[in-house]
Amino acid sequence: MAGASDKARFYLEQTVPELREWERRGIFAKPEIGSINTKRSEFEHILCSRGSSTPATYARYIAYELNLSALAKKRIQRLNLAKPTKGTKNSRHSGQTRILNLLERGTRKHNGDLSLWMQYLDYCKKVGANKRRQRVQTEILRLFPTRSDLWTKAAGDAEKAGSVSEARGLLRRGLRLCDDNGKKALLLEWTRLEMRWLARVEGRRHVLGLGVKEAGDAEQAEQEMRNSDHEANVITLPKEDVLSESHGVDEPSKPMIDDAAITQLLSTPVMSGAIPMAIFDAAMKEFPQDATLQHNFFDLVADFPRVPSTPTILQHVTESLASSVPGSVVSATCRCRLLLVGIPTSSVEFPGAIRHVLREIKTSMNSLPNAIARSNFAAASATWLEALRKDESAGPEIQQILTVQLRRLRAEGVGDNE
């Protein structure tokens, strides 16, 4: 079996072509090359010695190689050196390969160190090593299956890559392996994933103009009625295509959009929020009477006000709160916030909705069972009303009304505590 010196020499010999290229192109001087070789030799002898290497040693070695690679890149840019000719080894690619091999050696020897694995994964993303990244990510999930944050990160990477189905599969696998706290986090992340998907579909629908024709039909009909009297007294020319009739040129075909198909697509259960509601129902079966989880679901869905199915989903969550924890602070808060969902602060419906919300806050305050609940409800209501007050699009009158209401809520909260 080879000793530590032989192993270190083996790894050091692989760096000789890179060092020679740096010296030949003038990137590093000969004394600097000797210093680099000495530093690498120190690290390799530590790593190859039995029982002397630690994850911190690998981290220091990798940090040294990263700094060295960055310095070489800056010197190449400063010296304005041309790319190496065909047949010669590119130092940038050899540096990336060396760092990847170091990370591979470190994670193979210390496979229980999560920080080293995450550094490996991040570097694969940085250099675009996608196949290796997928392999590393699979290995991380195999070694740490109960970490919900790792499943969330993997699902987020899959979503960024454009594979929503893969992200859903990762979250489902994580739900089978994580503990209760991890399951709650993954259920919320899955809901966020579905809401982002619905938001993207809605954005594309508006960009393509699909399903928005019906909204303008009434306005178009009204405009036609206004112009009917004028058109009755005007002699209009026929609108036939002269070019197509005279010269036999066919009129170019226009793309046809099946309005019935679009309407049927928009009325499917998926577009009406069936998946987020199914996730919420599954969460409530797993964690009944968990008002905090229900409130987190409400806050998450409320962050997507432009999704058409958001009011339906929030209504479902509010009804579940009213049945599972009636008379609670969370239920009352969500019931009041639901009245403003889907109403922009700059719209004409907003003042009336604010009036309704203030009445509901007063009613809910009186219906709470004790002073502590009323104080908590006042603090929770003041938090989200303060965000509305800071919105300048609401107008100065609405801001003044909210300022007065906030003063009352804070006074009631202090009075109940006393």
mmCIF file of C-alpha atoms in Angstrom, residues 34-371:
data_model
loop_
_atom_site.group_PDB
_atom_site.id
_atom_site.type_symbol
_atom_site.label_atom_id
_atom_site.label_comp_id
_atom_site.label_asym_id
_atom_site.label_seq_id
_atom_site.Cartn_x
_atom_site.Cartn_y
_atom_site.Cartn_z
ATOM 1 C CA GLY A 34 7.900 27.525 -6.193
ATOM 2 C CA SER A 35 5.828 29.058 -3.393
ATOM 3 C CA ILE A 36 2.612 27.642 -4.884
ATOM 4 C CA ASN A 37 4.155 24.198 -5.187
ATOM 5 C CA THR A 38 5.385 24.318 -1.571
ATOM 6 C CA LYS A 39 1.963 25.327 -0.263
ATOM 7 C CA ARG A 40 0.239 22.596 -2.217
ATOM 8 C CA SER A 41 2.773 20.055 -0.984
ATOM 9 C CA GLU A 42 2.021 20.999 2.635
ATOM 10 C CA PHE A 43 -1.699 20.540 2.112
ATOM 11 C CA GLU A 44 -1.329 17.256 0.215
ATOM 12 C CA HIS A 45 0.910 15.704 2.867
ATOM 13 C CA ILE A 46 -1.640 16.618 5.550
ATOM 14 C CA LEU A 47 -4.553 15.221 3.530
ATOM 15 C CA CYS A 48 -2.755 12.006 2.616
ATOM 16 C CA SER A 49 -1.510 11.263 6.132
ATOM 17 C CA ARG A 50 -3.640 8.792 8.027
ATOM 18 C CA GLY A 51 -5.962 10.427 10.565
ATOM 19 C CA SER A 52 -4.609 13.973 10.133
ATOM 20 C CA SER A 53 -7.097 15.464 7.674
ATOM 21 C CA THR A 54 -10.297 17.182 8.818
ATOM 22 C CA PRO A 55 -13.122 18.914 6.955
ATOM 23 C CA ALA A 56 -11.571 22.231 7.992
ATOM 24 C CA THR A 57 -8.280 21.208 6.306
ATOM 25 C CA TYR A 58 -10.108 20.507 3.047
ATOM 26 C CA ALA A 59 -11.976 23.807 3.382
ATOM 27 C CA ARG A 60 -8.690 25.733 3.791
ATOM 28 C CA TYR A 61 -7.114 23.942 0.837
ATOM 29 C CA ILE A 62 -10.142 24.649 -1.355
ATOM 30 C CA ALA A 63 -10.188 28.298 -0.272
ATOM 31 C CA TYR A 64 -6.491 28.560 -1.220
ATOM 32 C CA GLU A 65 -7.143 27.065 -4.665
ATOM 33 C CA LEU A 66 -10.124 29.366 -5.222
ATOM 34 C CA ASN A 67 -8.053 32.445 -4.356
ATOM 35 C CA LEU A 68 -5.208 31.227 -6.555
ATOM 36 C CA SER A 69 -7.565 30.654 -9.482
ATOM 37 C CA ALA A 70 -9.104 34.124 -9.047
ATOM 38 C CA LEU A 71 -5.631 35.717 -8.934
ATOM 39 C CA ALA A 72 -4.572 33.913 -12.111
ATOM 40 C CA LYS A 73 -7.744 35.072 -13.876
ATOM 41 C CA LYS A 74 -7.160 38.714 -12.888
ATOM 42 C CA ARG A 75 -3.551 38.588 -14.056
ATOM 43 C CA ILE A 76 -4.599 37.115 -17.389
ATOM 44 C CA GLN A 77 -7.067 39.988 -17.834
ATOM 45 C CA ARG A 78 -4.519 42.607 -16.772
ATOM 46 C CA LEU A 79 -1.799 41.233 -19.073
ATOM 47 C CA ASN A 80 -4.354 40.878 -21.887
ATOM 48 C CA LEU A 81 -3.154 37.394 -22.678
ATOM 49 C CA ALA A 82 -4.744 35.501 -25.537
ATOM 50 C CA LYS A 83 -6.465 32.176 -25.084
ATOM 51 C CA PRO A 84 -4.151 29.153 -25.203
ATOM 52 C CA THR A 85 -3.658 27.639 -28.637
ATOM 53 C CA LYS A 86 -5.339 24.434 -29.667
ATOM 54 C CA GLY A 87 -3.673 21.394 -28.160
ATOM 55 C CA THR A 88 -2.565 23.153 -24.973
ATOM 56 C CA LYS A 89 -4.361 22.812 -21.662
ATOM 57 C CA ASN A 90 -6.463 25.730 -20.459
ATOM 58 C CA SER A 91 -5.414 26.709 -16.920
ATOM 59 C CA ARG A 92 -8.925 27.937 -16.082
ATOM 60 C CA HIS A 93 -10.469 24.564 -16.876
ATOM 61 C CA SER A 94 -7.662 22.688 -15.115
ATOM 62 C CA GLY A 95 -8.209 24.871 -12.036
ATOM 63 C CA GLN A 96 -11.935 24.081 -12.003
ATOM 64 C CA THR A 97 -11.212 20.380 -12.412
ATOM 65 C CA ARG A 98 -8.699 20.477 -9.572
ATOM 66 C CA ILE A 99 -11.168 22.184 -7.203
ATOM 67 C CA LEU A 100 -13.927 19.752 -8.157
ATOM 68 C CA ASN A 101 -11.611 16.816 -7.506
ATOM 69 C CA LEU A 102 -10.646 18.290 -4.138
ATOM 70 C CA LEU A 103 -14.299 18.612 -3.191
ATOM 71 C CA GLU A 104 -14.914 15.055 -4.345
ATOM 72 C CA ARG A 105 -12.037 13.776 -2.203
ATOM 73 C CA GLY A 106 -13.211 15.756 0.816
ATOM 74 C CA THR A 107 -16.834 14.626 0.646
ATOM 75 C CA ARG A 108 -15.800 11.018 0.039
ATOM 76 C CA LYS A 109 -13.569 11.017 3.114
ATOM 77 C CA HIS A 110 -15.860 13.116 5.357
ATOM 78 C CA ASN A 111 -19.293 12.286 4.006
ATOM 79 C CA GLY A 112 -21.005 13.349 7.233
ATOM 80 C CA ASP A 113 -19.921 16.991 6.967
ATOM 81 C CA LEU A 114 -22.855 18.893 5.455
ATOM 82 C CA SER A 115 -20.986 22.193 5.019
ATOM 83 C CA LEU A 116 -18.449 20.501 2.727
ATOM 84 C CA TRP A 117 -21.262 18.946 0.685
ATOM 85 C CA MET A 118 -23.021 22.307 0.323
ATOM 86 C CA GLN A 119 -19.773 23.945 -0.792
ATOM 87 C CA TYR A 120 -19.433 21.187 -3.376
ATOM 88 C CA LEU A 121 -22.992 21.738 -4.607
ATOM 89 C CA ASP A 122 -22.626 25.525 -4.804
ATOM 90 C CA TYR A 123 -19.381 25.281 -6.737
ATOM 91 C CA CYS A 124 -20.945 22.867 -9.244
ATOM 92 C CA LYS A 125 -23.694 25.442 -9.837
ATOM 93 C CA LYS A 126 -21.160 28.227 -10.195
ATOM 94 C CA VAL A 127 -19.082 26.501 -12.885
ATOM 95 C CA GLY A 128 -22.086 24.938 -14.651
ATOM 96 C CA ALA A 129 -21.244 21.285 -13.933
ATOM 97 C CA ASN A 130 -24.882 20.223 -14.161
ATOM 98 C CA LYS A 131 -24.431 16.458 -14.335
ATOM 99 C CA ARG A 132 -22.114 16.465 -11.349
ATOM 100 C CA ARG A 133 -24.457 18.842 -9.525
ATOM 101 C CA GLN A 134 -27.364 16.440 -9.928
ATOM 102 C CA ARG A 135 -25.243 13.566 -8.671
ATOM 103 C CA VAL A 136 -24.049 15.582 -5.666
ATOM 104 C CA GLN A 137 -27.573 16.715 -4.846
ATOM 105 C CA THR A 138 -28.850 13.138 -4.958
ATOM 106 C CA GLU A 139 -26.040 12.049 -2.644
ATOM 107 C CA ILE A 140 -26.812 14.859 -0.190
ATOM 108 C CA LEU A 141 -30.474 13.859 0.004
ATOM 109 C CA ARG A 142 -29.468 10.219 0.492
ATOM 110 C CA LEU A 143 -27.138 11.049 3.382
ATOM 111 C CA PHE A 144 -29.371 13.652 5.073
ATOM 112 C CA PRO A 145 -32.954 12.550 4.321
ATOM 113 C CA THR A 146 -34.534 14.195 7.371
ATOM 114 C CA ARG A 147 -33.374 17.741 6.608
ATOM 115 C CA SER A 148 -36.386 19.602 5.223
ATOM 116 C CA ASP A 149 -34.266 22.583 4.134
ATOM 117 C CA LEU A 150 -32.292 20.327 1.783
ATOM 118 C CA TRP A 151 -35.483 19.018 0.152
ATOM 119 C CA THR A 152 -36.699 22.603 -0.182
ATOM 120 C CA LYS A 153 -33.432 23.668 -1.799
ATOM 121 C CA ALA A 154 -33.516 20.741 -4.220
ATOM 122 C CA ALA A 155 -37.119 21.507 -5.180
ATOM 123 C CA GLY A 156 -36.229 25.173 -5.725
ATOM 124 C CA ASP A 157 -33.355 24.210 -8.018
ATOM 125 C CA ALA A 158 -35.645 21.918 -9.994
ATOM 126 C CA GLU A 159 -38.216 24.691 -10.351
ATOM 127 C CA LYS A 160 -35.571 27.141 -11.591
ATOM 128 C CA ALA A 161 -34.518 24.545 -14.140
ATOM 129 C CA GLY A 162 -38.112 24.526 -15.443
ATOM 130 C CA SER A 163 -39.184 21.127 -14.064
ATOM 131 C CA VAL A 164 -42.137 21.757 -11.760
ATOM 132 C CA SER A 165 -43.092 18.075 -11.798
ATOM 133 C CA GLU A 166 -39.633 17.126 -10.504
ATOM 134 C CA ALA A 167 -39.945 19.744 -7.759
ATOM 135 C CA ARG A 168 -43.300 18.273 -6.706
ATOM 136 C CA GLY A 169 -41.799 14.786 -6.619
ATOM 137 C CA LEU A 170 -38.923 15.933 -4.396
ATOM 138 C CA LEU A 171 -41.305 17.585 -1.960
ATOM 139 C CA ARG A 172 -43.484 14.452 -1.796
ATOM 140 C CA ARG A 173 -40.432 12.308 -1.048
ATOM 141 C CA GLY A 174 -39.338 14.739 1.649
ATOM 142 C CA LEU A 175 -42.762 14.555 3.296
ATOM 143 C CA ARG A 176 -42.363 10.810 3.730
ATOM 144 C CA LEU A 177 -38.980 11.119 5.435
ATOM 145 C CA CYS A 178 -38.997 14.285 7.558
ATOM 146 C CA ASP A 179 -40.311 14.786 11.082
ATOM 147 C CA ASP A 180 -43.368 16.866 11.992
ATOM 148 C CA ASN A 181 -41.622 20.239 11.873
ATOM 149 C CA GLY A 182 -40.027 19.321 8.563
ATOM 150 C CA LYS A 183 -43.374 18.206 7.168
ATOM 151 C CA LYS A 184 -44.931 21.563 8.059
ATOM 152 C CA ALA A 185 -42.120 23.414 6.297
ATOM 153 C CA LEU A 186 -42.410 21.204 3.208
ATOM 154 C CA LEU A 187 -46.193 21.580 3.047
ATOM 155 C CA LEU A 188 -45.814 25.353 3.083
ATOM 156 C CA GLU A 189 -43.079 25.168 0.448
ATOM 157 C CA TRP A 190 -45.254 22.968 -1.764
ATOM 158 C CA THR A 191 -48.075 25.495 -1.465
ATOM 159 C CA ARG A 192 -45.670 28.289 -2.389
ATOM 160 C CA LEU A 193 -44.546 26.277 -5.412
ATOM 161 C CA GLU A 194 -48.129 25.832 -6.619
ATOM 162 C CA MET A 195 -48.951 29.511 -6.077
ATOM 163 C CA ARG A 196 -45.876 30.560 -8.062
ATOM 164 C CA TRP A 197 -46.951 28.229 -10.852
ATOM 165 C CA LEU A 198 -50.453 29.741 -10.886
ATOM 166 C CA ALA A 199 -48.945 33.238 -10.918
ATOM 167 C CA ARG A 200 -46.761 32.370 -13.912
ATOM 168 C CA VAL A 201 -49.704 30.890 -15.799
ATOM 169 C CA GLU A 202 -51.777 34.001 -15.086
ATOM 170 C CA GLY A 203 -48.942 36.253 -16.230
ATOM 171 C CA ARG A 204 -48.545 34.357 -19.491
ATOM 172 C CA ARG A 205 -52.289 34.434 -20.050
ATOM 173 C CA HIS A 206 -52.311 38.215 -19.808
ATOM 174 C CA VAL A 207 -49.258 38.578 -22.035
ATOM 175 C CA LEU A 208 -50.834 36.406 -24.733
ATOM 176 C CA GLY A 209 -54.235 38.032 -24.300
ATOM 177 C CA LEU A 210 -56.012 34.732 -23.692
ATOM 178 C CA GLY A 211 -59.352 34.787 -21.941
ATOM 179 C CA VAL A 212 -59.501 38.585 -21.713
ATOM 180 C CA LYS A 213 -61.735 39.135 -24.730
ATOM 181 C CA GLU A 214 -64.911 38.621 -22.767
ATOM 182 C CA ALA A 215 -63.966 41.359 -20.317
ATOM 183 C CA GLY A 216 -63.949 43.937 -23.096
ATOM 184 C CA ASP A 217 -67.066 42.787 -24.920
ATOM 185 C CA ALA A 218 -69.407 45.056 -22.949
ATOM 186 C CA GLU A 219 -67.237 48.125 -23.497
ATOM 187 C CA GLN A 220 -66.876 47.351 -27.189
ATOM 188 C CA ALA A 221 -70.650 46.907 -27.589
ATOM 189 C CA GLU A 222 -71.279 50.219 -25.836
ATOM 190 C CA GLN A 223 -68.830 51.990 -28.145
ATOM 191 C CA GLU A 224 -70.532 50.482 -31.194
ATOM 192 C CA MET A 225 -73.896 51.753 -29.980
ATOM 193 C CA ARG A 226 -72.475 55.261 -29.600
ATOM 194 C CA ASN A 227 -71.225 55.258 -33.176
ATOM 195 C CA SER A 228 -74.349 53.678 -34.725
ATOM 196 C CA ASP A 229 -76.152 56.987 -35.349
ATOM 197 C CA HIS A 230 -73.112 58.491 -37.023
ATOM 198 C CA GLU A 231 -72.528 55.475 -39.224
ATOM 199 C CA ALA A 232 -76.163 55.445 -40.344
ATOM 200 C CA ASN A 233 -75.687 58.745 -42.232
ATOM 201 C CA VAL A 234 -72.297 57.883 -43.756
ATOM 202 C CA ILE A 235 -71.803 56.023 -47.034
ATOM 203 C CA THR A 236 -69.221 53.353 -46.319
ATOM 204 C CA LEU A 237 -67.116 51.614 -48.935
ATOM 205 C CA PRO A 238 -67.006 47.823 -49.090
ATOM 206 C CA LYS A 239 -64.162 46.240 -47.106
ATOM 207 C CA GLU A 240 -63.296 43.479 -49.582
ATOM 208 C CA ASP A 241 -59.650 42.894 -50.233
ATOM 209 C CA VAL A 242 -59.053 44.480 -53.685
ATOM 210 C CA LEU A 243 -55.722 42.742 -54.044
ATOM 211 C CA SER A 244 -57.160 39.282 -53.466
ATOM 212 C CA GLU A 245 -60.085 39.797 -55.877
ATOM 213 C CA SER A 246 -58.198 41.500 -58.693
ATOM 214 C CA HIS A 247 -55.025 39.463 -58.726
ATOM 215 C CA GLY A 248 -56.141 36.189 -57.231
ATOM 216 C CA VAL A 249 -53.932 36.512 -54.166
ATOM 217 C CA ASP A 250 -55.185 34.512 -51.222
ATOM 218 C CA GLU A 251 -55.605 36.362 -47.968
ATOM 219 C CA PRO A 252 -53.108 35.159 -45.381
ATOM 220 C CA SER A 253 -54.673 32.908 -42.793
ATOM 221 C CA LYS A 254 -55.005 34.360 -39.317
ATOM 222 C CA PRO A 255 -54.337 32.278 -36.225
ATOM 223 C CA MET A 256 -57.587 31.122 -34.738
ATOM 224 C CA ILE A 257 -58.016 30.862 -30.952
ATOM 225 C CA ASP A 258 -60.742 28.622 -29.673
ATOM 226 C CA ASP A 259 -62.464 30.756 -27.016
ATOM 227 C CA ALA A 260 -64.425 27.762 -25.751
ATOM 228 C CA ALA A 261 -61.213 25.818 -25.162
ATOM 229 C CA ILE A 262 -59.662 28.761 -23.328
ATOM 230 C CA THR A 263 -62.754 29.150 -21.157
ATOM 231 C CA GLN A 264 -62.742 25.429 -20.375
ATOM 232 C CA LEU A 265 -59.042 25.578 -19.470
ATOM 233 C CA LEU A 266 -59.535 28.512 -17.106
ATOM 234 C CA SER A 267 -62.414 26.716 -15.375
ATOM 235 C CA THR A 268 -60.438 23.569 -14.570
ATOM 236 C CA PRO A 269 -59.932 22.692 -10.884
ATOM 237 C CA VAL A 270 -56.192 23.303 -11.183
ATOM 238 C CA MET A 271 -56.680 26.934 -12.199
ATOM 239 C CA SER A 272 -59.253 27.455 -9.435
ATOM 240 C CA GLY A 273 -56.747 26.579 -6.709
ATOM 241 C CA ALA A 274 -57.635 22.928 -6.160
ATOM 242 C CA ILE A 275 -54.023 21.826 -5.557
ATOM 243 C CA PRO A 276 -53.208 24.388 -2.800
ATOM 244 C CA MET A 277 -56.527 23.611 -1.115
ATOM 245 C CA ALA A 278 -55.808 19.869 -1.308
ATOM 246 C CA ILE A 279 -52.382 20.467 0.279
ATOM 247 C CA PHE A 280 -54.034 22.513 3.015
ATOM 248 C CA ASP A 281 -56.636 19.798 3.684
ATOM 249 C CA ALA A 282 -53.901 17.158 3.884
ATOM 250 C CA ALA A 283 -51.978 19.353 6.318
ATOM 251 C CA MET A 284 -55.039 19.762 8.512
ATOM 252 C CA LYS A 285 -55.584 15.991 8.595
ATOM 253 C CA GLU A 286 -51.967 15.540 9.660
ATOM 254 C CA PHE A 287 -51.912 18.477 12.098
ATOM 255 C CA PRO A 288 -55.449 19.248 13.307
ATOM 256 C CA GLN A 289 -56.043 22.185 15.639
ATOM 257 C CA ASP A 290 -52.734 23.795 14.553
ATOM 258 C CA ALA A 291 -53.794 27.425 14.229
ATOM 259 C CA THR A 292 -50.243 28.642 13.639
ATOM 260 C CA LEU A 293 -49.857 26.418 10.577
ATOM 261 C CA GLN A 294 -53.215 27.611 9.252
ATOM 262 C CA HIS A 295 -52.181 31.222 9.762
ATOM 263 C CA ASN A 296 -48.917 30.565 7.916
ATOM 264 C CA PHE A 297 -50.923 29.115 5.026
ATOM 265 C CA PHE A 298 -53.064 32.251 4.967
ATOM 266 C CA ASP A 299 -50.037 34.576 4.945
ATOM 267 C CA LEU A 300 -48.365 32.566 2.199
ATOM 268 C CA VAL A 301 -51.349 32.566 -0.146
ATOM 269 C CA ALA A 302 -52.095 36.244 0.574
ATOM 270 C CA ASP A 303 -48.673 37.120 -0.880
ATOM 271 C CA PHE A 304 -50.090 36.305 -4.348
ATOM 272 C CA PRO A 305 -52.919 38.848 -4.740
ATOM 273 C CA ARG A 306 -52.810 38.781 -8.558
ATOM 274 C CA VAL A 307 -53.687 35.096 -8.792
ATOM 275 C CA PRO A 308 -57.434 34.817 -9.543
ATOM 276 C CA SER A 309 -57.906 31.791 -7.264
ATOM 277 C CA THR A 310 -56.343 33.492 -4.208
ATOM 278 C CA PRO A 311 -59.695 34.652 -2.709
ATOM 279 C CA THR A 312 -61.139 31.147 -3.081
ATOM 280 C CA ILE A 313 -58.158 29.536 -1.352
ATOM 281 C CA LEU A 314 -58.152 32.092 1.471
ATOM 282 C CA GLN A 315 -61.890 31.630 1.961
ATOM 283 C CA HIS A 316 -61.259 27.896 2.331
ATOM 284 C CA VAL A 317 -58.518 28.524 4.920
ATOM 285 C CA THR A 318 -60.699 30.987 6.841
ATOM 286 C CA GLU A 319 -63.602 28.554 6.980
ATOM 287 C CA SER A 320 -61.274 25.857 8.275
ATOM 288 C CA LEU A 321 -60.041 28.208 10.989
ATOM 289 C CA ALA A 322 -63.599 29.100 11.971
ATOM 290 C CA SER A 323 -64.485 25.421 12.366
ATOM 291 C CA SER A 324 -61.278 24.187 14.040
ATOM 292 C CA VAL A 325 -60.412 27.099 16.366
ATOM 293 C CA PRO A 326 -63.556 29.279 16.627
ATOM 294 C CA GLY A 327 -63.211 32.440 18.655
ATOM 295 C CA SER A 328 -59.411 32.503 18.360
ATOM 296 C CA VAL A 329 -57.219 35.480 17.547
ATOM 297 C CA VAL A 330 -55.909 33.827 14.394
ATOM 298 C CA SER A 331 -59.410 33.113 13.092
ATOM 299 C CA ALA A 332 -60.570 36.682 13.731
ATOM 300 C CA THR A 333 -57.461 38.184 12.122
ATOM 301 C CA CYS A 334 -57.761 36.095 8.964
ATOM 302 C CA ARG A 335 -61.488 36.840 8.719
ATOM 303 C CA CYS A 336 -60.763 40.582 8.739
ATOM 304 C CA ARG A 337 -57.892 40.360 6.271
ATOM 305 C CA LEU A 338 -59.989 38.293 3.867
ATOM 306 C CA LEU A 339 -62.250 41.297 3.232
ATOM 307 C CA LEU A 340 -59.389 43.156 1.480
ATOM 308 C CA VAL A 341 -58.042 40.307 -0.625
ATOM 309 C CA GLY A 342 -58.002 41.124 -4.329
ATOM 310 C CA ILE A 343 -58.851 44.811 -3.834
ATOM 311 C CA PRO A 344 -55.995 47.163 -4.820
ATOM 312 C CA THR A 345 -55.448 50.167 -2.568
ATOM 313 C CA SER A 346 -55.831 52.509 -5.549
ATOM 314 C CA SER A 347 -59.228 51.121 -6.633
ATOM 315 C CA VAL A 348 -62.589 52.776 -6.009
ATOM 316 C CA GLU A 349 -63.766 49.725 -4.036
ATOM 317 C CA PHE A 350 -61.014 50.108 -1.437
ATOM 318 C CA PRO A 351 -62.636 52.816 0.762
ATOM 319 C CA GLY A 352 -65.828 50.779 1.109
ATOM 320 C CA ALA A 353 -63.816 47.652 1.866
ATOM 321 C CA ILE A 354 -61.835 49.521 4.564
ATOM 322 C CA ARG A 355 -65.104 50.649 6.163
ATOM 323 C CA HIS A 356 -66.302 47.049 6.219
ATOM 324 C CA VAL A 357 -62.970 45.860 7.667
ATOM 325 C CA LEU A 358 -63.048 48.422 10.495
ATOM 326 C CA ARG A 359 -66.563 47.310 11.452
ATOM 327 C CA GLU A 360 -65.445 43.675 11.398
ATOM 328 C CA ILE A 361 -62.435 44.488 13.607
ATOM 329 C CA LYS A 362 -64.710 46.114 16.158
ATOM 330 C CA THR A 363 -67.131 43.163 16.093
ATOM 331 C CA SER A 364 -64.330 40.622 16.429
ATOM 332 C CA MET A 365 -62.769 42.577 19.289
ATOM 333 C CA ASN A 366 -66.015 42.414 21.258
ATOM 334 C CA SER A 367 -66.497 38.707 20.558
ATOM 335 C CA LEU A 368 -63.118 37.546 21.911
ATOM 336 C CA PRO A 369 -63.357 35.750 25.262
ATOM 337 C CA ASN A 370 -60.784 37.555 27.435
ATOM 338 C CA ALA A 371 -58.515 40.569 27.728
#
